Every structure is written in structure tokens, then in C-alpha cells.
GROMACS .gro file of C-alpha atoms in nm:
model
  276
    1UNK     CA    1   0.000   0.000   0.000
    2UNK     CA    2   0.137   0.319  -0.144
    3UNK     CA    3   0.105   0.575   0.215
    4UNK     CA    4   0.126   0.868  -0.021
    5UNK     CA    5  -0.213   0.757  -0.178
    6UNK     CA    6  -0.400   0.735   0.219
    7UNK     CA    7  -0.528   1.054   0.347
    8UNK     CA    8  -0.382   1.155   0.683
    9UNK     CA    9  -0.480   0.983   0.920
   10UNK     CA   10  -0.601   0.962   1.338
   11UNK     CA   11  -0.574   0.622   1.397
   12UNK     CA   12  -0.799   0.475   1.729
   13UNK     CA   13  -0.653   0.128   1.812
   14UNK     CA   14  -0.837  -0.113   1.993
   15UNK     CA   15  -0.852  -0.439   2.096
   16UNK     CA   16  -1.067  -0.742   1.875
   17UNK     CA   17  -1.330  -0.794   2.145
   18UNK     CA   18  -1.658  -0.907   1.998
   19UNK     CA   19  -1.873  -0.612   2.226
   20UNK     CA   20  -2.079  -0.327   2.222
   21UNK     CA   21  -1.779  -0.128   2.327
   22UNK     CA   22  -1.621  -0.125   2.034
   23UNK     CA   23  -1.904  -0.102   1.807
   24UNK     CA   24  -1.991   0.222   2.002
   25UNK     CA   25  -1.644   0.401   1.938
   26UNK     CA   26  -1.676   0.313   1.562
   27UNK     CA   27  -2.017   0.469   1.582
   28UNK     CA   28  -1.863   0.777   1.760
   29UNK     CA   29  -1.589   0.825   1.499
   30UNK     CA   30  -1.877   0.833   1.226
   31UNK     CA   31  -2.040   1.119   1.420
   32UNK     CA   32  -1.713   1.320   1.461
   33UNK     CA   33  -1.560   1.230   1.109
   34UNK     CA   34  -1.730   1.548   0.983
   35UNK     CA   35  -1.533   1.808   1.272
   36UNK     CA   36  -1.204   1.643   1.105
   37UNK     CA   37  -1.259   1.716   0.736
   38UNK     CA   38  -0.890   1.717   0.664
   39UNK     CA   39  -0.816   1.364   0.859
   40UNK     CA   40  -0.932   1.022   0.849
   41UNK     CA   41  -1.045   0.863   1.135
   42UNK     CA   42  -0.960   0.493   1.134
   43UNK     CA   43  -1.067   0.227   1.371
   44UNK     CA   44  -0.806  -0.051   1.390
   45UNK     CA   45  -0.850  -0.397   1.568
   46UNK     CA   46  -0.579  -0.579   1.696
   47UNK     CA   47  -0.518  -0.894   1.882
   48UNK     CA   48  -0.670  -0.844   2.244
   49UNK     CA   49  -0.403  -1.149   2.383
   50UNK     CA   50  -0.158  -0.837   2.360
   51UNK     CA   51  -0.154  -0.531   2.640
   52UNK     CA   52   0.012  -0.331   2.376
   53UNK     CA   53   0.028  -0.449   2.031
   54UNK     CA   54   0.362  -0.555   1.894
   55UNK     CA   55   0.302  -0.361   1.554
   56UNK     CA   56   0.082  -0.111   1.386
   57UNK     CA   57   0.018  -0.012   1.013
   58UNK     CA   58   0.158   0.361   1.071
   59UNK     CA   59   0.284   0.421   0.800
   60UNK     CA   60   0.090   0.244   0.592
   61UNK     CA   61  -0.185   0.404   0.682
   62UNK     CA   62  -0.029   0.751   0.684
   63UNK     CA   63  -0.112   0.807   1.078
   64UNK     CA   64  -0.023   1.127   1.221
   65UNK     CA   65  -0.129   1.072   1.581
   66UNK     CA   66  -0.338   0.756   1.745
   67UNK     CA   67  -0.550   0.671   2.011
   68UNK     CA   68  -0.474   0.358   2.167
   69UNK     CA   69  -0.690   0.134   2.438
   70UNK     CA   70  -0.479  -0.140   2.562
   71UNK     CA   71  -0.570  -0.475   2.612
   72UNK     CA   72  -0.760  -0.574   2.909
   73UNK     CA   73  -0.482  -0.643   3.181
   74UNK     CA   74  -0.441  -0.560   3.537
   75UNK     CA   75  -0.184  -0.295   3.546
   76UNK     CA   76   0.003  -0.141   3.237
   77UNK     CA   77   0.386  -0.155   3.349
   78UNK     CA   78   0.694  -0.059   3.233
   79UNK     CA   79   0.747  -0.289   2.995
   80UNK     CA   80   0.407  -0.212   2.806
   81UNK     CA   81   0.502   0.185   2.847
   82UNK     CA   82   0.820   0.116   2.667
   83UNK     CA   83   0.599  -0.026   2.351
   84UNK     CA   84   0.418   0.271   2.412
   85UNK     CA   85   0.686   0.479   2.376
   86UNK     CA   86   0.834   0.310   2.049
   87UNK     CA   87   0.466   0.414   1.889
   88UNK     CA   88   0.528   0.751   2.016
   89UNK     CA   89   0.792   0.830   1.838
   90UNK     CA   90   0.577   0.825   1.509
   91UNK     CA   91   0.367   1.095   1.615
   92UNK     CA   92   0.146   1.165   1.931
   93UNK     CA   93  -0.023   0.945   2.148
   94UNK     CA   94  -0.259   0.905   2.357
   95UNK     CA   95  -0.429   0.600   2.592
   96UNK     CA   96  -0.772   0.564   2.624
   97UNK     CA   97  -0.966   0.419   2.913
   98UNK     CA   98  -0.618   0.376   3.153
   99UNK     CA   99  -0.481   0.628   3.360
  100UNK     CA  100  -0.066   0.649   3.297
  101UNK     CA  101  -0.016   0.975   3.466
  102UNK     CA  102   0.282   0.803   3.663
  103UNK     CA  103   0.437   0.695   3.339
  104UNK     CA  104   0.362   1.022   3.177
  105UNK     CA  105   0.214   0.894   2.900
  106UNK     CA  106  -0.087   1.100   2.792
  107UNK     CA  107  -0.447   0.929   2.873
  108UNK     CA  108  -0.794   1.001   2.939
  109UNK     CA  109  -1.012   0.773   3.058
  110UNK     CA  110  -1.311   0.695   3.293
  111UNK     CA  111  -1.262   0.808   3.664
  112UNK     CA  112  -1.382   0.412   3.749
  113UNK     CA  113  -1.336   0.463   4.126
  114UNK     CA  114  -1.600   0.802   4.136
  115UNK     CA  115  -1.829   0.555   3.864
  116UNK     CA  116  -1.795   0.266   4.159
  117UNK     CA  117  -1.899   0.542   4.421
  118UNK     CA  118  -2.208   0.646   4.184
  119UNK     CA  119  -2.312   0.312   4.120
  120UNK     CA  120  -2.302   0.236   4.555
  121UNK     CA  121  -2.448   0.579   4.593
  122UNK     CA  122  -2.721   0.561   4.431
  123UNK     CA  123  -2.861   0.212   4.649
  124UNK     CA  124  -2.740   0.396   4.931
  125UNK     CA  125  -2.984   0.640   4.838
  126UNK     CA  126  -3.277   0.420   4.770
  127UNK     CA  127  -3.247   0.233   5.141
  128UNK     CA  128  -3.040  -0.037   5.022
  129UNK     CA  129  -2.778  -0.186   5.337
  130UNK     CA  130  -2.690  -0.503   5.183
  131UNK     CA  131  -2.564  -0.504   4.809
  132UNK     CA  132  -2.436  -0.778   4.573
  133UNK     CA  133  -2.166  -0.649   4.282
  134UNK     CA  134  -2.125  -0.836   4.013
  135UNK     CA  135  -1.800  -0.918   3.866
  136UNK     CA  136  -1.830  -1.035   3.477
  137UNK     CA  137  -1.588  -0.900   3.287
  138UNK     CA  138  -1.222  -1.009   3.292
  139UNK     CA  139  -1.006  -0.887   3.549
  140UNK     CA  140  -0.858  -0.563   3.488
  141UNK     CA  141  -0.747  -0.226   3.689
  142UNK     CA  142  -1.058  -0.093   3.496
  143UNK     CA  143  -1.273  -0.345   3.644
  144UNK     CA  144  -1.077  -0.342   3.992
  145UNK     CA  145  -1.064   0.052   4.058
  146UNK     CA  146  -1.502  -0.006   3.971
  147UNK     CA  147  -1.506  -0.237   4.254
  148UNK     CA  148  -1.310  -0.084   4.480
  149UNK     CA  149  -1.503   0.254   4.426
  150UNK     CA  150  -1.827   0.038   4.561
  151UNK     CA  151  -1.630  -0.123   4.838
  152UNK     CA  152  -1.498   0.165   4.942
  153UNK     CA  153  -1.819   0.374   4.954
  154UNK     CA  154  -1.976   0.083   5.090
  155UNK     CA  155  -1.761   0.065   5.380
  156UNK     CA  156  -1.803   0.419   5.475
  157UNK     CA  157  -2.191   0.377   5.477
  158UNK     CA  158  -2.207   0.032   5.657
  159UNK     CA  159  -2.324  -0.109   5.377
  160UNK     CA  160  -2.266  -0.512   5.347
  161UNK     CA  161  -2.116  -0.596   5.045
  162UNK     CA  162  -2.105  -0.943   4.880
  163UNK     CA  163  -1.871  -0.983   4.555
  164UNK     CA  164  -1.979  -1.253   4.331
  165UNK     CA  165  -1.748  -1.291   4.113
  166UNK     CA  166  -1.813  -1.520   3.800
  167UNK     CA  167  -1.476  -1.601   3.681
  168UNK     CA  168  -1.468  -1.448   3.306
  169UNK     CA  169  -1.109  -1.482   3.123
  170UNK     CA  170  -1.046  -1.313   2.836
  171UNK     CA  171  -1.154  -1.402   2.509
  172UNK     CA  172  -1.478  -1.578   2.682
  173UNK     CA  173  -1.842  -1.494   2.591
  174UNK     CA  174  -1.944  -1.310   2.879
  175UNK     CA  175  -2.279  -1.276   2.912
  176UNK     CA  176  -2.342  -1.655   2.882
  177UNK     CA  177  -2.106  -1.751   3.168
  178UNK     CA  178  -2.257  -1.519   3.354
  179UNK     CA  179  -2.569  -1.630   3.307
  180UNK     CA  180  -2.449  -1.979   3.392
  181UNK     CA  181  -2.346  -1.850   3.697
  182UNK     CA  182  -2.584  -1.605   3.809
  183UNK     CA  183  -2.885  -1.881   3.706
  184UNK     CA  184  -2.716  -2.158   3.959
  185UNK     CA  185  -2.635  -1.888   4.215
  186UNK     CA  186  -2.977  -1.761   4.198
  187UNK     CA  187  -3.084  -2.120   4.275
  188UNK     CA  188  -3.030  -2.047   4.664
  189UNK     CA  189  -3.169  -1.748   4.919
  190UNK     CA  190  -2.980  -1.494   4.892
  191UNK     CA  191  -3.013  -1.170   5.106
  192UNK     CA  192  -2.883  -0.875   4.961
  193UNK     CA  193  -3.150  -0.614   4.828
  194UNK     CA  194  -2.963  -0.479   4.530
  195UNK     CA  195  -2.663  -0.520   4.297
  196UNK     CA  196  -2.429  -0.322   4.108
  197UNK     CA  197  -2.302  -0.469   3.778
  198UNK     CA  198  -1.936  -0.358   3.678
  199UNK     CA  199  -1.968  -0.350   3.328
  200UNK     CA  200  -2.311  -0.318   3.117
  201UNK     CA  201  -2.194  -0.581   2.813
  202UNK     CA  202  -2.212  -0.860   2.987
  203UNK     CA  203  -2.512  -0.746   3.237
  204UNK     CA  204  -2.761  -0.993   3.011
  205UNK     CA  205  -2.622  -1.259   3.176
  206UNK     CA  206  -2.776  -1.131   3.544
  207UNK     CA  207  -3.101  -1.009   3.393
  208UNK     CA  208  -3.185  -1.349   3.212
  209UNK     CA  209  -3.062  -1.520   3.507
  210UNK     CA  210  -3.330  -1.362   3.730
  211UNK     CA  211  -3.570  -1.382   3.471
  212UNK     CA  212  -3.594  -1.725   3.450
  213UNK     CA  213  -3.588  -1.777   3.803
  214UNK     CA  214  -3.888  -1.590   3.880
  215UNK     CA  215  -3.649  -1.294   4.007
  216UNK     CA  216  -3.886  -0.968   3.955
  217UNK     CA  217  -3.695  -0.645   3.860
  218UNK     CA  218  -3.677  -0.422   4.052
  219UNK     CA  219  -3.962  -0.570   4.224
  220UNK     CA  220  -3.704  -0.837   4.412
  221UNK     CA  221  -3.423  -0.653   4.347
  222UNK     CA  222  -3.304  -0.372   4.222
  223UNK     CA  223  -2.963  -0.314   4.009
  224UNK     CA  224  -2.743  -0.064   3.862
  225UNK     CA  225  -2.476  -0.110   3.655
  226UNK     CA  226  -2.136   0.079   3.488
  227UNK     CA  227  -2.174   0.114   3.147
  228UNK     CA  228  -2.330   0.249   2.823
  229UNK     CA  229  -2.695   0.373   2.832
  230UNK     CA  230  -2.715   0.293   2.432
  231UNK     CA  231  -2.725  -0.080   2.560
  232UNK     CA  232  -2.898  -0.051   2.914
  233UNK     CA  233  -3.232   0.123   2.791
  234UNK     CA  234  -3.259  -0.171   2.502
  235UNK     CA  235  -3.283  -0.426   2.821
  236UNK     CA  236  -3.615  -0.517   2.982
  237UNK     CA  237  -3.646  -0.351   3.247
  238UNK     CA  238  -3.388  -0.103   3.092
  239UNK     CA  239  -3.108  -0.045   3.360
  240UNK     CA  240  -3.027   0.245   3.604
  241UNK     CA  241  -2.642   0.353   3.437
  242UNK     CA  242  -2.356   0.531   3.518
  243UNK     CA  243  -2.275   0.645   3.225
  244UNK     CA  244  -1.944   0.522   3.063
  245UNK     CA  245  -1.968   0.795   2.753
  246UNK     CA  246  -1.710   0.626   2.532
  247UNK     CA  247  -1.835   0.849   2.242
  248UNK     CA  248  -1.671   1.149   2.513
  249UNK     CA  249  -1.360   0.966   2.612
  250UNK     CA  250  -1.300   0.974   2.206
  251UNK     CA  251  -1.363   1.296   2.171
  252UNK     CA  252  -1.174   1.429   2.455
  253UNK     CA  253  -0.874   1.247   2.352
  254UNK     CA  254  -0.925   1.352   1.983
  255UNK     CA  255  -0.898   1.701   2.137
  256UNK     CA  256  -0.633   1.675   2.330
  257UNK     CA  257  -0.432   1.469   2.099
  258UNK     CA  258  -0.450   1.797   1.846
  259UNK     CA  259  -0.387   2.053   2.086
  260UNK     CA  260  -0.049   1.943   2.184
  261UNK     CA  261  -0.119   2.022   2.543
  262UNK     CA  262  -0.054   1.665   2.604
  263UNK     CA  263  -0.226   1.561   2.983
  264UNK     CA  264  -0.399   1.293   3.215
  265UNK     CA  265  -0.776   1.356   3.215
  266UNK     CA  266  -1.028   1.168   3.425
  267UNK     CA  267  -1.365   1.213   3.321
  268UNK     CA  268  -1.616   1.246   3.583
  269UNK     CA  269  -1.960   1.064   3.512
  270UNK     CA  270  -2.338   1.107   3.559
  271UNK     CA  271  -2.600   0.823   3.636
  272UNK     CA  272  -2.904   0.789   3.375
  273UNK     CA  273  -3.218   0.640   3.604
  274UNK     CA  274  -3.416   0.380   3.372
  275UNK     CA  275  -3.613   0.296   3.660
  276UNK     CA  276  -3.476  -0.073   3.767
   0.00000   0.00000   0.00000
């Protein structure tokens, strides 16, 4: 491929995961192609077994800066920051969706700790004293700092707290192990009045589950999860949210990746009430 023939190009590199996620970035990069009429704005996949990908097409694709979200893993180290670094010295970079201020590598992403404390918050709220959170993604520091953010509020509010946890490893269909899971957990009394789910892809699993043991929403019990309202209104009941805004995150670091004022940036997050 001849790079002189490709348009310049913002390249936003993500991991292959079959989920929502990523179809919701491409969708955002549709919407803001038109405020970048002199760039393209490419979504490229690569192999989610890798942190940080070993190669990308830069040049063949005539990229002048990139946004990258790494592979799901539990803490980006120094080894991953020097591949980072490697890409970096193509053009400007920035991570999406990890915070690397201690690396200083450029990054926004999702203040997951203050979504954790929403989610908590908002049971809190409501009357709740015992709550369940549900672990179904792979285990990541996204997915860790979430939990912590409920545990932590939790604590503060002498709230009980039960983690289920249904083992999801990466590359695995999540929402039908959890609903494995959930549907033989469900099978026995259990005695906490709502639940937070960490991630909204893979929340399915928990709301078939109780479905099909007679579990009324919110009726029984109530639940709020961390994710993306385009998903959580489509469920039945649709889903009390704290907002992930991925289509923000990318523009954010689209902004900030042509300003040249290179920074860390945490987004703060509001919660959508569905009514569950």
C-alpha cells in the first residue's frame, strides 16, 4: 500500500473484542468524522491477547497521531510503556480508558473509582444496606478501581457488600457464563437487596438469570450497573447507568491529541435512572 495515496490519518486502536464497546467508538468516529474534514479517522483492531500491540500499520496508513486502548490487563507496566513509547515516536499518542499519569504517558479515561462510588451511591440512596456487585468482565485495573469505588463507599456507609465474582477470562463470551453462573447462584436465598453490575456488556447474563428464576426487577431486586446507556435502555427492564460515555472519552482524547497540550484527564460521570 502506497502511504502517499491514504489521506492523513487519526488512527484509534483497539482491541478485537466481539462487544458493544467497540461497536460504540466506531459509531462515535462516524459522528465526529465530519469536525475532522482534513483527517481520516480509522478504527483498527488488533489482537486483544496483547496489552500493547507488537506492531501497527503507521505508516501504511499515513497516521499522524493515534488513540490507543490497551488490552484488558491488570496494570500497564513498564514494559508495556516502553511499547508505548516506540509508537510515540511516530507521532502523538494518547491511551484511552487507563490512567498512565505516573508513566507520563498521555491518557484520558473513565474516573472508574467516582463511577464505583455512583453506582453504591445511588442504592445507598434508595435504602439499600446489603448489596451484591457483580464481577463479569475479565479482570482488569478498569474493572478493579469499579469495585473498589463500591467497596470503598460501601464501607463508609455500613453497607454489606457481597462480591460474586463469576470467573470471566479473556476471550470468553461473557454474558453466557454469567448467566451460567448467576442462574445456579440464583438457585439459593440470597439476602442482599440490590446489585451493582461492573460493566453493562455482559449485564444480560444477570437479567436473564433472574428472569428465569422468577427474580422480579426491581420488584425483588433492584440493580445498577457501569456502562453504556445505548445498551442498558434496550434491556427489559432497561437499567439504572452510570454512564461510561465512550463516544466522550474519544472525543476528549481527539482534542487533546491535536492541541499538543498533552495531559492525564479523568472524566467524571453522571448516572441515567431507567427505573430498575
Amino acid at each position: 500500500r502506497n502511504p502517499e495515496a491514504v489521506p492523513p490519518t487519526y488512527m484509534v486502536a483497539v482491541p478485537n473484542w466481539i462487544s458493544p464497546d467497540i461497536d460504540e467508538i466506531q459509531s462515535a468516529l462516524q459522528q465526529l468524522q465530519p469536525d475532522y474534514p482534513d483527517m481520516r479517522l480509522l478504527l483498527y483492531r488488533f489482537d486483544f491477547r496483547y496489552a500493547i500491540p507488537p506492531e501497527l500499520a503507521l505508516r501504511a496508513e499515513n497516521v499522524k497521531g493515534m488513540l490507543l486502548m490497551p488490552g484488558r490487563v491488570n496494570t500497564l507496566g513498564e514494559t508495556d510503556v516502553a511499547a508505548l513509547n516506540v509508537f510515540r515516536r511516530h507521532g502523538p499518542l494518547i491511551v484511552l480508558c487507563h490512567h498512565l499519569a505516573n508513566f507520563n504517558v498521555p491518557s484520558v479515561g473513565l474516573d472508574d473509582m467516582f463511577a464505583g462510588n455512583c453506582a453504591a451511591h445511588h442504592l445507598y440512596s434508595l435504602g439499600h444496606k446489603k448489596i451484591g456487585i457483580l464481577v463479569s468482565e475479565p479482570p482488569s485495573s478498569i474493572i478493579g478501581n469499579r469495585v473498589s469505588g463500591i467497596e470503598n463507599y460501601a464501607r463508609l456507609h455500613d453497607m454489606e457488600v457481597e462480591v460474586i465474582d463469576c470467573g470471566i477470562r479473556n476471550g470468553e463470551f461473557a454474558p453466557g457464563k454469567t448467566y451460567d453462573h448467576m442462574f445456579n447462584y440464583l438457585q439459593r436465598k440470597f439476602d442482599f437487596t440490590g446489585i451493582v453490575g461492573v460493566a453493562s456488556n455482559s449485564l444480560s447474563g444477570l437479567l436473564n438469570a433472574c428472569h428465569n428464576r422468577n427474580i422480579a426487577i426491581p420488584g425483588e431486586l433492584s440493580v445498577v450497573t457501569i456502562g453504556s446507556t445505548g445498551l442498558t435502555r434496550t434491556y427489559a427492564p432497561p437499567i439504572d447507568t452510570v454512564e461510561t460515555n465512550l463516544p466522550g472519552q474519544i472525543k476528549t482524547a481527539l482534542e487533546l491529541l491535536i492541541s499538543g497540550n498533552h495531559g492525564n484527564i479523568s472524566l467524571k460521570t453522571d448516572l441515567i435512572e431507567q427505573g430498575s
